[in-house]
Every structure is written in structure tokens, then in C-alpha cells.
PDB file of C-alpha atoms in Angstrom:
ATOM      1  CA  MET A 596     104.685 -19.709   7.259  1.00 62.00           C
ATOM      2  CA  ARG A 597     104.143 -18.066  10.230  1.00 65.00           C
ATOM      3  CA  GLN A 598     105.186 -14.923   9.041  1.00 67.00           C
ATOM      4  CA  LEU A 599     102.465 -15.172   6.349  1.00 63.00           C
ATOM      5  CA  ARG A 600      99.793 -15.558   9.107  1.00 69.00           C
ATOM      6  CA  ILE A 601     101.041 -12.797  11.227  1.00 70.00           C
ATOM      7  CA  ILE A 602     100.706 -10.628   7.917  1.00 69.00           C
ATOM      8  CA  TYR A 603      97.477 -12.129   7.127  1.00 68.00           C
ATOM      9  CA  LEU A 604      96.223 -11.223  10.765  1.00 66.00           C
ATOM     10  CA  PHE A 605      97.864  -7.598  10.700  1.00 67.00           C
ATOM     11  CA  GLY A 606      95.664  -7.185   7.783  1.00 67.00           C
ATOM     12  CA  TRP A 607      92.925  -7.721   9.049  1.00 64.00           C
ATOM     13  CA  VAL A 608      92.749  -6.127  12.210  1.00 64.00           C
ATOM     14  CA  ILE A 609      93.775  -3.328   9.542  1.00 68.00           C
ATOM     15  CA  CYS A 610      91.178  -3.979   7.187  1.00 63.00           C
ATOM     16  CA  LEU A 611      88.341  -4.111   9.910  1.00 61.00           C
ATOM     17  CA  LEU A 612      89.798  -0.807  11.218  1.00 62.00           C
ATOM     18  CA  ALA A 613      89.850   1.008   8.533  1.00 62.00           C
ATOM     19  CA  CYS A 614      85.983   0.234   7.886  1.00 60.00           C
ATOM     20  CA  SER A 615      84.594   0.562  11.176  1.00 55.00           C
ATOM     21  CA  GLU A 616      82.551   3.953  11.330  1.00 60.00           C
ATOM     22  CA  GLN A 617      84.013   6.557  14.193  1.00 60.00           C
ATOM     23  CA  LYS A 618      81.496   8.076  16.548  1.00 61.00           C
ATOM     24  CA  LYS A 619      81.575  11.935  16.289  1.00 65.00           C
ATOM     25  CA  SER A 620      81.171  13.912  19.421  1.00 66.00           C
ATOM     26  CA  VAL A 621      78.147  15.361  19.401  1.00 73.00           C
ATOM     27  CA  ASN A 622      76.560  18.014  21.435  1.00 77.00           C
ATOM     28  CA  LEU A 623      72.886  17.932  21.468  1.00 74.00           C
ATOM     29  CA  ILE A 624      70.687  20.566  23.338  1.00 76.00           C
ATOM     30  CA  PHE A 625      67.271  19.378  24.660  1.00 70.00           C
ATOM     31  CA  LYS A 626      64.605  21.549  23.937  1.00 74.00           C
ATOM     32  CA  GLY A 627      61.638  20.205  25.406  1.00 76.00           C
ATOM     33  CA  PRO A 628      60.241  21.008  28.905  1.00 78.00           C
ATOM     34  CA  LYS A 629      62.654  21.080  32.240  1.00 80.00           C
ATOM     35  CA  SER A 630      59.042  19.787  33.779  1.00 84.00           C
ATOM     36  CA  GLU A 631      55.752  18.100  33.370  1.00 87.00           C
ATOM     37  CA  LEU A 632      53.544  17.861  36.431  1.00 86.00           C
ATOM     38  CA  SER A 633      49.808  16.817  36.464  1.00 88.00           C
ATOM     39  CA  GLY A 634      46.878  17.151  39.053  1.00 92.00           C
ATOM     40  CA  ILE A 635      47.875  20.580  40.332  1.00 91.00           C
ATOM     41  CA  ASP A 636      45.979  21.532  43.264  1.00 92.00           C
ATOM     42  CA  MET A 637      47.926  24.310  45.154  1.00 91.00           C
ATOM     43  CA  ILE A 638      46.928  27.185  47.597  1.00 89.00           C
ATOM     44  CA  TYR A 639      48.720  30.358  47.660  1.00 85.00           C
ATOM     45  CA  SER A 640      48.751  31.744  51.058  1.00 85.00           C
ATOM     46  CA  ASP A 641      50.172  35.100  53.277  1.00 83.00           C
ATOM     47  CA  SER A 642      51.042  34.871  56.565  1.00 85.00           C
ATOM     48  CA  ALA A 643      49.330  31.329  57.017  1.00 83.00           C
ATOM     49  CA  ARG A 644      46.082  32.177  55.580  1.00 87.00           C
ATOM     50  CA  ALA A 645      45.152  31.578  52.172  1.00 87.00           C
ATOM     51  CA  VAL A 646      44.825  34.079  49.489  1.00 86.00           C
ATOM     52  CA  VAL A 647      44.403  32.216  46.104  1.00 88.00           C
ATOM     53  CA  ARG A 648      43.811  28.348  44.995  1.00 92.00           C
ATOM     54  CA  MET A 649      44.634  27.117  41.809  1.00 93.00           C
ATOM     55  CA  VAL A 650      43.781  23.941  40.234  1.00 95.00           C
ATOM     56  CA  THR A 651      44.546  22.393  36.704  1.00 94.00           C
ATOM     57  CA  GLU A 652      45.063  19.453  35.114  1.00 94.00           C
ATOM     58  CA  SER A 653      48.798  19.828  33.870  1.00 94.00           C
ATOM     59  CA  GLN A 654      52.017  22.392  33.995  1.00 94.00           C
ATOM     60  CA  ILE A 655      54.474  22.244  31.613  1.00 93.00           C
ATOM     61  CA  THR A 656      57.886  24.062  33.238  1.00 93.00           C
ATOM     62  CA  THR A 657      60.385  25.533  29.905  1.00 91.00           C
ATOM     63  CA  PRO A 658      63.878  25.998  30.648  1.00 89.00           C
ATOM     64  CA  THR A 659      63.346  29.840  30.786  1.00 88.00           C
ATOM     65  CA  GLU A 660      61.243  29.019  33.704  1.00 91.00           C
ATOM     66  CA  ASP A 661      57.977  29.859  32.241  1.00 92.00           C
ATOM     67  CA  ARG A 662      54.824  27.892  33.694  1.00 94.00           C
ATOM     68  CA  ILE A 663      52.493  26.562  30.614  1.00 94.00           C
ATOM     69  CA  TYR A 664      49.307  25.282  31.665  1.00 95.00           C
ATOM     70  CA  PRO A 665      47.653  23.906  28.272  1.00 95.00           C
ATOM     71  CA  LYS A 666      44.407  22.779  30.184  1.00 94.00           C
ATOM     72  CA  GLU A 667      41.486  24.297  32.329  1.00 95.00           C
ATOM     73  CA  MET A 668      42.725  26.888  34.940  1.00 94.00           C
ATOM     74  CA  LYS A 669      40.583  27.437  37.638  1.00 95.00           C
ATOM     75  CA  LEU A 670      41.163  30.005  40.827  1.00 92.00           C
ATOM     76  CA  TRP A 671      39.939  31.138  43.618  1.00 92.00           C
ATOM     77  CA  PHE A 672      40.129  34.137  45.861  1.00 89.00           C
ATOM     78  CA  TYR A 673      39.729  34.208  49.275  1.00 89.00           C
ATOM     79  CA  ASP A 674      39.400  37.434  52.121  1.00 87.00           C
ATOM     80  CA  LYS A 675      40.417  37.800  55.492  1.00 87.00           C
ATOM     81  CA  LEU A 676      38.514  35.358  56.963  1.00 88.00           C
ATOM     82  CA  GLY A 677      38.552  32.376  54.633  1.00 88.00           C
ATOM     83  CA  ASN A 678      35.495  32.831  52.156  1.00 90.00           C
ATOM     84  CA  VAL A 679      35.427  33.129  48.608  1.00 91.00           C
ATOM     85  CA  THR A 680      35.281  36.080  47.109  1.00 88.00           C
ATOM     86  CA  SER A 681      35.397  35.410  43.348  1.00 89.00           C
ATOM     87  CA  MET A 682      36.281  32.390  41.234  1.00 93.00           C
ATOM     88  CA  ILE A 683      38.213  32.525  38.077  1.00 92.00           C
ATOM     89  CA  ARG A 684      38.427  29.726  35.225  1.00 94.00           C
ATOM     90  CA  GLY A 685      40.004  29.816  31.477  1.00 94.00           C
ATOM     91  CA  ASP A 686      40.442  27.276  28.647  1.00 95.00           C
ATOM     92  CA  SER A 687      44.174  27.599  29.356  1.00 95.00           C
ATOM     93  CA  ALA A 688      46.975  29.820  31.194  1.00 95.00           C
ATOM     94  CA  HIS A 689      50.795  31.202  30.946  1.00 96.00           C
ATOM     95  CA  PHE A 690      52.621  32.228  34.149  1.00 95.00           C
ATOM     96  CA  PHE A 691      55.457  34.633  32.431  1.00 95.00           C
ATOM     97  CA  ARG A 692      58.344  34.179  34.976  1.00 94.00           C
ATOM     98  CA  GLN A 693      60.237  37.511  33.783  1.00 93.00           C
ATOM     99  CA  THR A 694      57.248  39.556  34.899  1.00 93.00           C
ATOM    100  CA  ASN A 695      55.568  37.789  37.752  1.00 93.00           C
ATOM    101  CA  SER A 696      52.471  37.438  35.872  1.00 94.00           C
ATOM    102  CA  TYR A 697      49.903  35.256  34.581  1.00 94.00           C
ATOM    103  CA  ARG A 698      47.650  35.445  31.603  1.00 95.00           C
ATOM    104  CA  LEU A 699      44.561  32.977  31.469  1.00 95.00           C
ATOM    105  CA  MET A 700      42.941  32.610  27.730  1.00 95.00           C
ATOM    106  CA  GLY A 701      39.568  31.562  25.797  1.00 92.00           C
ATOM    107  CA  HIS A 702      36.315  31.433  26.979  1.00 93.00           C
ATOM    108  CA  VAL A 703      37.739  33.296  30.836  1.00 94.00           C
ATOM    109  CA  VAL A 704      34.543  33.435  32.964  1.00 94.00           C
ATOM    110  CA  ILE A 705      35.037  35.839  36.425  1.00 91.00           C
ATOM    111  CA  ASN A 706      32.032  34.754  39.358  1.00 92.00           C
ATOM    112  CA  ASN A 707      32.389  37.607  41.538  1.00 88.00           C
ATOM    113  CA  GLN A 708      30.660  35.544  44.540  1.00 86.00           C
ATOM    114  CA  LEU A 709      30.475  38.910  46.899  1.00 81.00           C
ATOM    115  CA  LYS A 710      28.748  41.357  44.015  1.00 84.00           C
ATOM    116  CA  GLY A 711      26.775  38.000  42.146  1.00 88.00           C
ATOM    117  CA  GLU A 712      28.191  39.373  39.059  1.00 90.00           C
ATOM    118  CA  LEU A 713      29.593  37.360  35.948  1.00 92.00           C
ATOM    119  CA  ILE A 714      31.837  38.861  33.722  1.00 92.00           C
ATOM    120  CA  LYS A 715      33.457  37.206  30.543  1.00 94.00           C
ATOM    121  CA  THR A 716      36.208  38.426  27.841  1.00 93.00           C
ATOM    122  CA  ASP A 717      38.519  35.775  25.950  1.00 94.00           C
ATOM    123  CA  GLU A 718      42.107  36.673  28.221  1.00 94.00           C
ATOM    124  CA  PHE A 719      43.022  38.661  30.889  1.00 91.00           C
ATOM    125  CA  THR A 720      46.458  39.144  32.868  1.00 94.00           C
ATOM    126  CA  TRP A 721      46.854  38.488  36.731  1.00 91.00           C
ATOM    127  CA  LEU A 722      49.650  40.355  38.235  1.00 92.00           C
ATOM    128  CA  PRO A 723      49.834  38.658  41.268  1.00 88.00           C
ATOM    129  CA  GLY A 724      52.530  41.078  43.121  1.00 89.00           C
ATOM    130  CA  GLU A 725      50.323  43.695  42.701  1.00 91.00           C
ATOM    131  CA  LYS A 726      47.001  41.797  43.241  1.00 87.00           C
ATOM    132  CA  ARG A 727      44.981  43.492  40.132  1.00 91.00           C
ATOM    133  CA  ILE A 728      43.849  42.136  36.952  1.00 91.00           C
ATOM    134  CA  PHE A 729      43.255  43.795  33.416  1.00 94.00           C
ATOM    135  CA  THR A 730      42.549  43.214  29.901  1.00 94.00           C
ATOM    136  CA  GLU A 731      42.721  44.704  26.422  1.00 93.00           C
ATOM    137  CA  LYS A 732      39.702  42.567  25.515  1.00 93.00           C
ATOM    138  CA  SER A 733      36.011  42.535  25.085  1.00 93.00           C
ATOM    139  CA  VAL A 734      34.434  42.263  28.270  1.00 93.00           C
ATOM    140  CA  SER A 735      30.649  41.407  29.142  1.00 91.00           C
ATOM    141  CA  ILE A 736      29.451  42.065  32.716  1.00 89.00           C
ATOM    142  CA  LYS A 737      26.101  40.509  34.009  1.00 89.00           C
ATOM    143  CA  THR A 738      24.920  41.902  36.911  1.00 85.00           C
ATOM    144  CA  ARG A 739      21.536  41.224  38.891  1.00 83.00           C
ATOM    145  CA  THR A 740      20.326  43.943  36.671  1.00 82.00           C
ATOM    146  CA  ASP A 741      22.756  44.574  34.320  1.00 83.00           C
ATOM    147  CA  ILE A 742      24.082  43.344  31.212  1.00 86.00           C
ATOM    148  CA  ILE A 743      27.406  45.648  30.121  1.00 87.00           C
ATOM    149  CA  HIS A 744      30.126  45.522  27.590  1.00 90.00           C
ATOM    150  CA  GLY A 745      33.050  46.725  27.389  1.00 90.00           C
ATOM    151  CA  VAL A 746      36.870  46.890  25.935  1.00 92.00           C
ATOM    152  CA  GLY A 747      39.348  46.606  28.412  1.00 93.00           C
ATOM    153  CA  LEU A 748      39.237  45.971  32.309  1.00 92.00           C
ATOM    154  CA  ASP A 749      40.982  46.719  34.837  1.00 93.00           C
ATOM    155  CA  ALA A 750      40.299  45.399  38.919  1.00 89.00           C
ATOM    156  CA  ALA A 751      41.869  44.189  42.178  1.00 87.00           C
ATOM    157  CA  GLN A 752      42.737  40.649  42.247  1.00 82.00           C
ATOM    158  CA  ASP A 753      39.260  39.877  44.174  1.00 77.00           C
ATOM    159  CA  PHE A 754      37.207  41.970  41.932  1.00 81.00           C
ATOM    160  CA  SER A 755      35.724  44.149  44.702  1.00 81.00           C
ATOM    161  CA  THR A 756      36.876  47.034  42.203  1.00 85.00           C
ATOM    162  CA  TYR A 757      36.992  47.266  39.195  1.00 86.00           C
ATOM    163  CA  SER A 758      36.352  49.756  36.159  1.00 88.00           C
ATOM    164  CA  LEU A 759      35.956  49.545  32.406  1.00 89.00           C
ATOM    165  CA  ARG A 760      37.617  51.892  29.782  1.00 89.00           C
ATOM    166  CA  HIS A 761      35.224  52.015  27.235  1.00 87.00           C
ATOM    167  CA  VAL A 762      31.833  50.782  27.522  1.00 84.00           C
ATOM    168  CA  THR A 763      29.424  49.911  24.195  1.00 81.00           C
ATOM    169  CA  ASN A 764      25.974  48.737  23.979  1.00 73.00           C
ATOM    170  CA  SER A 765      24.852  48.228  27.441  1.00 67.00           C
ATOM    171  CA  ILE A 766      21.598  47.392  28.947  1.00 66.00           C
ATOM    172  CA  LEU A 767      20.705  49.023  31.945  1.00 61.00           C
ATOM    173  CA  THR A 768      17.577  48.076  33.544  1.00 62.00           C
ATOM    174  CA  VAL A 769      15.899  49.987  36.635  1.00 56.00           C
ATOM    175  CA  ASP A 770      13.224  47.904  39.472  1.00 58.00           C
ATOM    176  CA  GLU A 771      11.253  50.627  39.535  1.00 54.00           C
ATOM    177  CA  LEU A 772      11.079  54.376  38.354  1.00 45.00           C
ATOM    178  CA  PRO A 773      10.978  57.101  41.293  1.00 52.00           C
ATOM    179  CA  THR A 774       7.763  58.516  41.873  1.00 56.00           C
ATOM    180  CA  ASN A 775       7.088  62.209  42.925  1.00 52.00           C
TER     181      ASN A 775
END
């Protein structure tokens, strides 16, 4: 009888082991962001002097170390005395680590406070290492007296100087005609 119980118990153990699921070892790869930050207010400096201030609601860092700014981004550029020279805002932005460049996209507005100009475009690229900004897109520049439209813009990052590649449909005004 005792042998029968052992055989019966041994049969149950074999049955349970045969019916259990085998767990497979699966290497899952995480494809999400490396990190997510919110409430960004960052100052880039050179020799302990503020050069650029960046404010945005969120930053997503990808596994390739690119950074995506899905919400509005604002940039303030400062001169050597700490005065704001220009302010830029865009609907979103992307930092590309490979090229060390930022691309601002969607209703980009640049307020050049030194010259009292307002520049609008759909997208531009900022190269902090070269301290320059450029775009291949349509550009509209409103000065105190003129409205200038063009395609393509190259500028210093503080907008102290800039040039349009192709000027189109512009309205230029003069305060008064010269007298003889």
C-alpha cells in the first residue's frame, strides 16, 4: 500500500511538472525616451557671463542623446553687458547631438530688440558652436518702416547682422522724399 501511495504521489508530481508553463527568456529592448524633464529654465554661459537663456515646458532625451522639445521654446540672447539683444519663440524644437544644432519649428517669431525688428518664419536652425542661425524657409521681416519678404535667411545668433537669400514682394517706405 505504501508503494502505491509513493507511485501515486510521484505520478501527480510528474503531471504537475508536465502541465506547467515554461518561461522563455526574452530580451526586450526599451524603445522609449532615455529621460523626460519638465519646467526647463536653463542659461548657457561663457566665462561666467549669460549668453543664452532657454525656457520650455518639457524636454525628452532620446537614446541617441538627441533632445526633443514638444512644447513652446523661448530663447533670449544677451550681449556682453548682460542686456537682451533678441528673443525667439517657436512652437517646438529639436536638438541634434551629432551636429550640435537646434531646429525651432512652427510659428517662429524673432524679436530683434536692438533694431526694433520682428522676423517670422516657419522653421530655423541654430548652430551654437558657430553662433549663427539660418533657414531655407520663407521669412517676413517687419522693421520700423518696411515689410520685407524673402526666402532663406542667414544671421548672427544675436541678429546683429543678417541677410536674405531671395527677396520677394516687399513693401519699402520712406519717411520723406529728398528735397533739392
